[in-house]
Coordinates of C-alpha atoms in Angstrom, one line a residue:
Chain A
X1 CA 22.0 60.8 60.8
X2 CA 24.1 60.9 57.4
X3 CA 24.9 58.3 54.9
X4 CA 28.5 58.2 54.6
X5 CA 30.5 57.0 51.0
X6 CA 34.1 56.4 52.3
X7 CA 37.0 55.8 50.0
X8 CA 34.7 53.6 47.6
X9 CA 36.3 52.1 44.4
X10 CA 35.1 50.1 41.6
X11 CA 37.4 47.8 39.2
X12 CA 36.0 45.8 36.5
X13 CA 37.5 43.3 34.0
X14 CA 36.6 44.1 30.6
X15 CA 35.6 42.2 27.5
X16 CA 39.7 42.1 26.6
X17 CA 40.8 41.1 30.0
X18 CA 41.7 44.4 30.9
X19 CA 41.3 46.0 34.2
X20 CA 39.0 49.2 34.3
X21 CA 38.6 51.6 37.0
X22 CA 35.1 52.5 37.3
X23 CA 35.2 54.8 40.5
X24 CA 38.5 56.0 42.0
X25 CA 38.5 56.7 45.6
X26 CA 34.8 58.4 46.0
X27 CA 34.4 60.1 49.7
X28 CA 31.4 61.9 50.5
X29 CA 28.3 62.0 52.7
X30 CA 24.7 62.4 52.4
X31 CA 23.3 64.4 55.5
X32 CA 19.9 64.5 56.5
X33 CA 17.4 65.7 54.3
X34 CA 19.7 67.2 51.6
X35 CA 19.0 66.4 48.1
X36 CA 22.3 65.2 46.7
X37 CA 22.8 65.2 42.8
X38 CA 25.5 63.0 41.2
X39 CA 25.9 64.6 37.5
X40 CA 28.6 63.8 35.0
X41 CA 29.3 62.6 31.1
X42 CA 27.7 59.2 30.2
X43 CA 30.4 56.2 31.4
X44 CA 31.7 58.1 34.5
X45 CA 30.2 55.4 36.6
X46 CA 27.4 57.9 38.2
X47 CA 24.5 54.8 37.8
X48 CA 27.3 51.8 39.2
X49 CA 27.9 54.4 42.5
X50 CA 24.3 54.5 42.8
X51 CA 24.2 50.4 42.7
X52 CA 26.4 50.4 45.1
X53 CA 25.3 52.8 47.5
X54 CA 21.9 50.6 46.9
X55 CA 23.6 47.4 47.9
X56 CA 22.5 46.1 44.5
X57 CA 26.6 46.2 43.8
X58 CA 30.0 45.5 45.7
X59 CA 32.6 48.1 45.6
X60 CA 36.3 46.5 45.0
X61 CA 37.1 48.0 48.0
X62 CA 35.9 50.8 50.6
X63 CA 32.3 50.7 52.3
X64 CA 29.0 53.1 52.5
X65 CA 27.2 53.3 55.5
X66 CA 24.5 55.2 57.7
X67 CA 26.0 57.1 60.3
X68 CA 23.8 57.4 63.8
X69 CA 21.2 54.9 63.0
X70 CA 20.0 52.2 65.7
X71 CA 17.7 50.0 63.0
X72 CA 18.8 48.5 59.6
X73 CA 18.3 51.0 57.3
X74 CA 15.3 51.4 54.9
X75 CA 16.1 52.3 51.5
X76 CA 13.8 53.3 48.5
X77 CA 15.2 52.9 45.2
X78 CA 13.4 54.6 41.9
X79 CA 14.8 52.8 38.7
X80 CA 15.5 54.5 35.4
X81 CA 13.5 51.5 33.2
X82 CA 10.8 51.9 36.4
X83 CA 11.2 48.3 37.3
X84 CA 7.6 47.9 38.3
X85 CA 6.1 44.2 38.3
X86 CA 4.0 43.6 35.2
X87 CA 2.0 41.2 37.3
X88 CA 0.9 43.3 39.9
X89 CA -1.4 46.3 39.6
X90 CA -0.5 50.1 40.3
X91 CA -1.6 49.8 44.2
X92 CA -0.1 46.1 44.3
X93 CA 3.4 47.3 43.0
X94 CA 3.2 50.4 45.6
X95 CA 2.5 48.7 48.6
X96 CA 5.1 45.7 47.7
X97 CA 7.7 47.1 49.9
X98 CA 5.4 47.2 53.0
X99 CA 4.1 43.9 51.8
X100 CA 7.6 42.7 52.5
X101 CA 8.1 44.9 55.7
X102 CA 5.0 42.6 56.9
X103 CA 2.7 45.7 57.3
X104 CA -1.1 44.6 57.7
X105 CA -3.4 44.9 55.0
X106 CA -4.7 47.6 56.3
X107 CA -1.6 49.6 56.8
X108 CA -1.1 48.8 53.4
X109 CA -4.3 49.9 52.2
X110 CA -3.9 53.8 54.3
X111 CA -0.1 53.8 53.1
X112 CA -0.3 53.1 49.7
X113 CA -3.8 55.4 48.8
X114 CA -1.7 58.3 50.5
X115 CA 1.2 57.7 48.3
X116 CA -0.9 57.0 45.1
X117 CA -2.9 60.5 46.2
X118 CA 0.8 62.1 46.3
X119 CA 1.5 61.3 42.9
X120 CA -1.8 61.6 41.2
X121 CA -2.4 57.7 40.5
X122 CA -5.4 57.5 42.9
X123 CA -7.7 56.9 39.6
X124 CA -5.1 54.1 38.3
X125 CA -4.7 52.0 41.4
X126 CA -6.0 48.8 39.7
X127 CA -4.5 49.5 36.4
X128 CA -1.3 47.3 35.2
X129 CA 1.7 49.2 34.3
X130 CA 1.2 48.1 30.7
X131 CA -1.7 50.3 30.9
X132 CA 0.3 53.4 31.8
X133 CA 1.8 56.1 29.6
X134 CA 5.8 56.3 30.6
X135 CA 5.3 59.2 32.7
X136 CA 2.4 57.5 35.0
X137 CA 5.1 54.3 34.9
X138 CA 7.4 56.5 37.1
X139 CA 5.1 58.1 39.4
X140 CA 3.9 54.7 40.5
X141 CA 7.7 53.4 40.8
X142 CA 8.4 57.1 42.7
X143 CA 5.1 56.2 44.9
X144 CA 6.7 52.5 45.6
X145 CA 10.2 54.0 47.1
X146 CA 8.4 56.3 48.9
X147 CA 6.0 54.2 50.2
X148 CA 8.7 52.3 52.7
X149 CA 9.5 55.5 53.9
X150 CA 12.9 55.0 53.6
X151 CA 16.0 56.4 55.3
X152 CA 17.5 57.1 51.9
X153 CA 15.8 57.6 48.8
X154 CA 17.7 56.4 45.4
X155 CA 16.8 57.7 42.1
X156 CA 18.5 56.3 39.0
X157 CA 17.7 58.7 36.0
X158 CA 14.1 58.2 36.9
X159 CA 13.2 61.1 34.1
X160 CA 15.5 60.1 31.3
X161 CA 12.8 57.8 29.1
X162 CA 10.2 60.9 29.3
X163 CA 9.5 63.1 26.6
X164 CA 11.3 66.7 27.3
X165 CA 7.8 68.1 28.4
X166 CA 6.8 65.1 30.7
X167 CA 10.0 65.9 32.4
X168 CA 9.6 69.0 32.8
X169 CA 6.6 68.8 34.6
X170 CA 8.1 65.4 37.0
X171 CA 10.8 67.7 38.2
X172 CA 8.1 70.2 39.4
X173 CA 6.3 67.1 41.0
X174 CA 9.2 65.9 42.3
X175 CA 10.5 68.9 44.0
X176 CA 6.5 69.2 45.5
X177 CA 6.8 65.7 46.9
X178 CA 10.6 66.0 48.3
X179 CA 9.6 69.3 50.3
X180 CA 6.7 67.3 52.1
X181 CA 8.5 64.2 52.4
X182 CA 12.0 66.0 52.5
X183 CA 13.8 62.2 52.5
X184 CA 17.7 62.2 52.1
X185 CA 17.8 61.5 48.6
X186 CA 20.8 60.5 46.2
X187 CA 19.9 61.2 42.6
X188 CA 21.8 60.0 39.4
X189 CA 21.4 62.3 36.3
X190 CA 23.4 63.2 33.4
X191 CA 21.0 66.2 32.8
X192 CA 22.8 69.7 34.0
X193 CA 19.5 71.6 34.1
X194 CA 17.7 68.9 36.3
X195 CA 20.7 68.9 38.7
X196 CA 20.6 72.5 39.7
X197 CA 16.8 72.6 39.6
X198 CA 16.9 69.9 42.2
X199 CA 19.9 70.1 44.4
X200 CA 21.0 71.1 47.3
X201 CA 24.5 69.7 46.5
X202 CA 25.9 68.5 43.1
X203 CA 28.4 66.3 42.6
X204 CA 29.7 66.6 39.2
X205 CA 32.2 63.4 38.4
X206 CA 34.9 63.0 35.8
X207 CA 35.4 59.9 33.5
X208 CA 38.2 57.8 33.4
X209 CA 38.5 56.9 35.6
X210 CA 35.0 57.7 37.4
X211 CA 36.0 60.6 40.6
X212 CA 34.8 63.2 41.7
X213 CA 35.6 66.4 40.2
X214 CA 34.2 68.9 42.3
X215 CA 31.0 69.3 44.6
X216 CA 29.0 72.8 44.3
X217 CA 26.5 73.8 46.8
X218 CA 23.4 75.4 45.2
X219 CA 22.7 78.3 47.3
X220 CA 19.3 79.0 45.9
X221 CA 16.0 78.5 47.6
X222 CA 14.4 74.9 47.0
X223 CA 11.4 76.1 44.8
X224 CA 11.2 78.6 41.7
X225 CA 14.5 78.0 41.3
X226 CA 13.8 79.0 37.5
X227 CA 11.9 82.1 38.1
X228 CA 13.2 85.6 36.8
X229 CA 14.4 86.4 39.9
X230 CA 16.7 83.5 40.0
X231 CA 17.0 82.5 36.3
X232 CA 20.8 84.4 36.4
X233 CA 21.7 82.5 39.6
X234 CA 20.4 79.1 38.1
X235 CA 22.3 79.7 34.6
X236 CA 25.9 80.7 36.5
X237 CA 25.4 77.1 38.1
X238 CA 24.6 75.6 35.2
X239 CA 27.2 76.9 33.3
X240 CA 29.9 76.4 35.5
X241 CA 28.9 72.7 36.1
X242 CA 29.0 72.7 31.9
X243 CA 32.6 73.8 31.8
X244 CA 33.7 71.2 34.1
X245 CA 32.0 68.4 32.1
X246 CA 32.3 69.8 28.9
X247 CA 35.8 68.2 27.9
X248 CA 34.8 64.7 29.1
X249 CA 31.4 64.6 27.6
X250 CA 33.2 65.5 24.4
X251 CA 35.7 63.1 24.8
X252 CA 32.7 60.6 25.3
X253 CA 31.3 61.1 22.3
X254 CA 34.4 60.3 20.0
X255 CA 34.5 56.6 21.5
Chain B
X1 CA -10.5 53.6 8.2
X2 CA -11.8 55.1 5.3
X3 CA -9.0 58.1 4.1
X4 CA -9.3 59.7 0.9
X5 CA -7.7 63.2 -0.7
X6 CA -9.6 64.4 -3.4
X7 CA -8.5 66.5 -5.8
X8 CA -10.7 69.5 -5.7
X9 CA -9.4 71.8 -8.8
X10 CA -10.5 69.8 -11.5
X11 CA -13.9 68.0 -10.3
X12 CA -13.9 65.9 -14.0
X13 CA -10.0 64.9 -13.3
X14 CA -10.9 63.9 -9.7
X15 CA -8.7 61.0 -8.0
X16 CA -10.1 59.4 -4.5
X17 CA -7.1 58.1 -2.5
X18 CA -8.3 55.2 -0.6
X19 CA -7.2 53.0 2.1
X20 CA -5.0 49.9 0.3
X21 CA -4.9 48.1 3.1
X22 CA -7.8 48.2 4.5
X23 CA -7.5 44.7 3.8
X24 CA -5.8 44.1 6.8
X25 CA -8.6 45.1 9.4
X26 CA -11.3 43.7 7.1
X27 CA -14.0 42.1 9.7
X28 CA -14.9 38.5 9.2
X29 CA -19.0 37.6 9.9
X30 CA -19.2 35.5 13.4
X31 CA -20.6 32.4 11.4
X32 CA -17.9 31.9 9.0
X33 CA -15.7 29.8 10.8
X34 CA -18.6 26.9 10.9
X35 CA -19.1 27.3 7.1
X36 CA -16.3 25.6 6.7
X37 CA -16.9 22.2 8.8
X38 CA -20.4 22.3 8.1
X39 CA -20.0 22.2 4.6
X40 CA -17.1 19.3 5.0
X41 CA -20.0 17.2 6.5
X42 CA -22.1 17.9 4.2
X43 CA -19.8 16.6 1.6
X44 CA -18.8 13.5 3.7
X45 CA -22.5 12.6 3.8
X46 CA -23.2 13.1 0.4
X47 CA -20.8 11.1 -0.8
X48 CA -21.1 8.2 1.7
X49 CA -25.1 8.6 1.3
X50 CA -24.7 8.1 -2.5
X51 CA -23.0 5.0 -2.1
X52 CA -19.6 6.7 -3.6
X53 CA -18.0 4.8 -0.8
X54 CA -18.7 1.9 1.4
X55 CA -20.1 2.4 4.5
X56 CA -17.9 -0.5 6.2
X57 CA -14.7 1.9 5.6
X58 CA -16.4 5.3 5.5
X59 CA -19.8 5.7 7.4
X60 CA -21.5 9.0 7.3
X61 CA -21.5 11.3 9.9
X62 CA -25.2 10.8 10.9
X63 CA -24.7 7.1 10.8
X64 CA -21.7 8.0 13.8
X65 CA -24.0 10.1 15.6
X66 CA -26.6 7.9 15.8
X67 CA -23.8 5.5 16.8
X68 CA -22.4 7.9 19.2
X69 CA -25.6 7.8 20.8
X70 CA -26.3 4.6 21.4
X71 CA -22.9 4.1 22.6
X72 CA -23.5 7.0 25.0
X73 CA -26.9 5.5 26.8
X74 CA -25.6 2.2 27.3
X75 CA -22.9 3.7 29.1
X76 CA -20.1 2.2 27.2
X77 CA -18.4 6.1 26.2
X78 CA -18.5 7.0 29.9
X79 CA -16.9 3.9 31.5
X80 CA -14.4 4.4 28.5
X81 CA -13.7 8.3 29.2
X82 CA -14.0 8.4 33.0
X83 CA -10.9 5.7 32.9
X84 CA -9.1 7.5 30.0
X85 CA -10.0 10.9 31.8
X86 CA -8.5 9.7 34.9
X87 CA -5.1 8.7 34.1
X88 CA -4.6 12.1 32.0
X89 CA -5.6 14.5 34.6
X90 CA -3.8 12.5 37.6
X91 CA -1.0 12.2 35.0
X92 CA -0.7 15.7 33.7
X93 CA -1.3 17.0 37.0
X94 CA 1.2 15.4 38.1
X95 CA 3.7 16.2 35.3
X96 CA 3.0 19.6 35.6
X97 CA 3.3 20.4 39.4
X98 CA 6.5 18.6 39.5
X99 CA 7.9 20.2 36.3
X100 CA 6.9 23.8 37.3
X101 CA 8.9 23.2 40.7
X102 CA 11.8 21.4 39.7
X103 CA 12.0 24.3 36.7
X104 CA 11.7 26.8 38.9
X105 CA 15.0 24.8 40.6
X106 CA 17.4 24.4 38.1
X107 CA 16.4 27.9 36.5
X108 CA 17.1 30.1 40.4
X109 CA 20.1 28.1 42.0
X110 CA 23.0 27.5 40.1
X111 CA 24.4 24.7 41.7
X112 CA 21.2 22.4 41.0
X113 CA 21.2 24.1 37.2
X114 CA 24.8 22.5 37.2
X115 CA 23.7 19.0 38.3
X116 CA 20.4 19.0 37.1
X117 CA 20.1 20.7 33.8
X118 CA 22.3 17.8 31.9
X119 CA 20.2 14.9 33.7
X120 CA 16.9 16.2 32.2
X121 CA 18.4 17.2 28.8
X122 CA 19.7 13.2 29.0
X123 CA 16.4 11.9 29.1
X124 CA 14.3 14.3 27.6
X125 CA 14.7 12.7 23.8
X126 CA 13.3 9.4 24.5
X127 CA 10.6 8.7 23.0
X128 CA 8.5 8.1 26.6
X129 CA 6.3 5.7 25.2
X130 CA 9.6 3.6 25.0
X131 CA 9.5 3.3 28.5
X132 CA 6.5 1.9 28.9
X133 CA 7.5 -2.1 29.0
X134 CA 10.1 -1.0 31.8
X135 CA 7.3 0.9 34.1
X136 CA 4.8 -2.5 33.3
X137 CA 7.7 -4.4 34.6
X138 CA 8.6 -1.8 37.7
X139 CA 5.0 -0.7 38.6
X140 CA 2.7 -3.5 37.1
X141 CA 0.5 -3.5 34.6
X142 CA -2.4 -1.0 36.5
X143 CA -3.0 2.5 36.3
X144 CA 0.3 3.5 37.7
X145 CA 2.1 3.0 35.1
X146 CA -0.2 4.7 32.7
X147 CA -0.4 7.6 35.4
X148 CA 3.5 7.5 35.4
X149 CA 4.1 7.7 31.1
X150 CA 1.9 10.3 30.9
X151 CA 3.1 12.5 34.1
X152 CA 7.1 11.9 32.4
X153 CA 5.6 13.2 29.2
X154 CA 4.2 16.2 30.7
X155 CA 7.0 16.7 32.8
X156 CA 9.9 17.2 30.6
X157 CA 8.5 20.2 28.6
X158 CA 7.0 21.8 31.5
X159 CA 10.4 21.5 33.3
X160 CA 12.4 23.1 29.8
X161 CA 9.9 26.0 29.4
X162 CA 9.8 26.7 33.2
X163 CA 13.6 26.7 33.3
X164 CA 14.3 29.2 30.2
X165 CA 10.9 31.4 31.7
X166 CA 12.9 32.0 34.7
X167 CA 16.7 32.4 33.1
X168 CA 14.0 35.4 31.2
X169 CA 12.8 37.2 33.8
X170 CA 14.4 40.7 33.8
X171 CA 17.1 40.8 36.4
X172 CA 16.3 44.7 37.2
X173 CA 13.1 43.2 38.7
X174 CA 14.6 40.7 41.2
X175 CA 16.8 43.8 42.3
X176 CA 13.6 45.9 42.9
X177 CA 12.2 42.9 44.7
X178 CA 15.3 42.2 47.0
X179 CA 15.7 46.5 47.5
X180 CA 12.3 46.5 48.6
X181 CA 13.0 43.8 51.3
X182 CA 12.1 40.3 49.3
X183 CA 13.6 37.3 51.1
X184 CA 15.4 34.6 48.4
X185 CA 11.9 32.4 48.9
X186 CA 9.9 35.3 48.2
X187 CA 12.1 36.5 45.2
X188 CA 11.0 33.0 43.8
X189 CA 7.1 33.0 44.8
X190 CA 6.5 36.8 44.0
X191 CA 9.3 37.4 41.3
X192 CA 10.3 34.6 39.3
X193 CA 6.8 32.3 39.2
X194 CA 5.1 35.3 38.0
X195 CA 8.0 36.3 35.7
X196 CA 8.1 32.9 34.1
X197 CA 4.0 32.0 34.2
X198 CA 3.9 32.9 30.1
X199 CA 6.7 30.4 29.1
X200 CA 4.9 28.1 32.1
X201 CA 1.8 28.0 29.7
X202 CA 3.8 27.3 26.6
X203 CA 4.7 24.4 28.4
X204 CA 1.4 23.1 30.0
X205 CA -0.1 23.8 25.8
X206 CA 2.8 21.7 24.4
X207 CA 2.5 19.1 27.3
X208 CA -1.5 18.8 26.7
X209 CA -0.7 17.4 23.1
X210 CA 1.2 15.2 24.3
X211 CA -0.2 13.9 27.2
X212 CA -3.1 12.7 24.8
X213 CA -0.9 11.0 22.5
X214 CA 0.4 9.2 25.3
X215 CA -3.1 8.6 26.5
X216 CA -4.0 6.6 23.8
X217 CA -0.7 4.9 23.0
X218 CA -0.7 3.3 26.6
X219 CA -4.4 2.4 26.3
X220 CA -3.8 0.7 23.0
X221 CA -0.7 -1.3 24.0
X222 CA -1.8 -2.3 27.7
X223 CA -5.2 -1.2 29.0
X224 CA -8.8 -3.0 28.9
X225 CA -10.7 -0.2 29.1
X226 CA -10.4 3.5 28.2
X227 CA -11.0 5.4 24.7
X228 CA -7.3 4.0 23.0
X229 CA -8.3 0.3 23.7
X230 CA -12.2 1.4 22.7
X231 CA -10.3 2.4 19.1
X232 CA -8.3 -0.5 19.2
X233 CA -10.8 -2.9 20.1
X234 CA -13.1 -1.6 17.3
X235 CA -10.5 -1.0 14.7
X236 CA -9.8 -5.2 15.4
X237 CA -13.5 -5.9 14.9
X238 CA -13.7 -3.8 11.6
X239 CA -16.7 -1.8 13.2
X240 CA -15.6 1.9 12.0
X241 CA -18.5 3.6 13.0
X242 CA -17.3 2.9 16.6
X243 CA -14.2 3.4 15.8
X244 CA -14.7 7.1 14.3
X245 CA -17.1 8.0 17.5
X246 CA -13.5 6.9 19.9
X247 CA -11.8 9.2 17.5
X248 CA -14.5 12.2 17.7
X249 CA -14.2 11.9 21.6
X250 CA -10.6 12.1 21.4
X251 CA -10.7 15.2 19.2
X252 CA -13.4 16.5 21.6
X253 CA -11.4 16.1 24.7
X254 CA -8.1 17.5 22.8
X255 CA -10.3 20.8 22.0
X256 CA -12.0 21.2 25.6
X257 CA -8.0 20.6 27.3
X258 CA -7.1 23.3 24.6
X259 CA -10.1 25.5 25.7
X260 CA -9.5 25.1 30.0
X261 CA -5.7 25.9 29.5
X262 CA -7.0 29.2 27.5
X263 CA -9.5 30.3 30.1
X264 CA -7.1 29.2 32.9
X265 CA -4.1 31.3 31.6
X266 CA -6.6 34.4 31.0
X267 CA -7.1 33.9 34.6
X268 CA -3.9 33.7 36.0
X269 CA -1.9 35.9 33.8
X270 CA -4.3 39.1 33.2
X271 CA -1.5 41.8 33.2
X272 CA -0.7 40.8 29.4

């Protein structure tokens, strides 16, 4: 199975009635058990692309499809602003997708508790989202996406609203969880270190129009990438990506 | 929260800095709210007892209470109250159920919005009591016309609040629900309805006052029984103590109404 993004173009009409090309001819695929990270300066259309892949936005032209799959693919999305239902408890949020798929109460309970345990929220299963900290909300969001056991996991800057320390911890935790589930994942971020830390492949986007600048394989073991042993290679990747983005990011700043 | 910084170097010139916004978290003893009401009643009683005002126009609270007790024991209150309760509860229930339903539909479906919203907004400003003669002609002088007028008065604030509640639901939550496999119907049931619930309750509270007002007006115009007709009746007879009993019951009815709605809100919206 793989997910193919083929000739995707997205055009918008802006406030001045001008046509703006947000995404120009995007082509890549996500393999089974592959962690792909989209990285780029703000305004490069990376969130737009993720929304198209997630079926929340239609492309102007081009296709997104799952290759080699029998049933309708299941998607799990982790949103930047977590998008937990405020009227549901943590547990009820986590099992939402299962509920909509018609899973039995017993199944919901088993799977729900399993993923709550995995993200470390077992003690907060009956709390409402309002009672949780930012990091805990995002864990709940991750558990909700994992609970449907998706064919593709989509994550839209899930940690960008967190403070730096929580963020580091969450990245480590995400990696641990990912190593247990090994889901095909498309992850959007503007943080280069985060991209190198998590990805099998980093897709660097440029802006105006948003298009693929380069695809970089991260040839490092999946764990302990920032350890003494790999730190040099890690930094080399980061610098390489930064060099690709730098010019665009500077221009973005001037707008 | 007492915050203080001391100047320890010169003990003679010590200046303690105190929390200057302590009044913001000042605690009031639990009995304070009753003091005002009791004081007012006492003053009223005194004025009436000392004969400053003719008891014909302002009977003392004690007189009103004893009159009330008499009317309660001879069944007068029960029969009038139950007639009024039936009308207001039926009207309120009908108006709010239809109001929520129509509000959800107008808010969710663009076509329904385009067709229905102008109609709602053109009928909304009519003072509903003006329609009572019309309803009496159409539906007869019986209960139906009074229930309908109350239902109509409740319907509009509920529709309009539900509508804006639906419009204010975070679209991201709808996207999240759809991502996890929700059908359109489930989006309405599981996302739009709970998301709009706080606004719906604002409408229901608003409608509670309207329904009481319409109840009394309708009963004054066209009813043999009920609190409104009772108040009007004793007004015409100049029996002010009995009139006051009616007003007192209406005030208690309004209070209970609000309490019940508040309790229900707490039950139905525990996440806030």
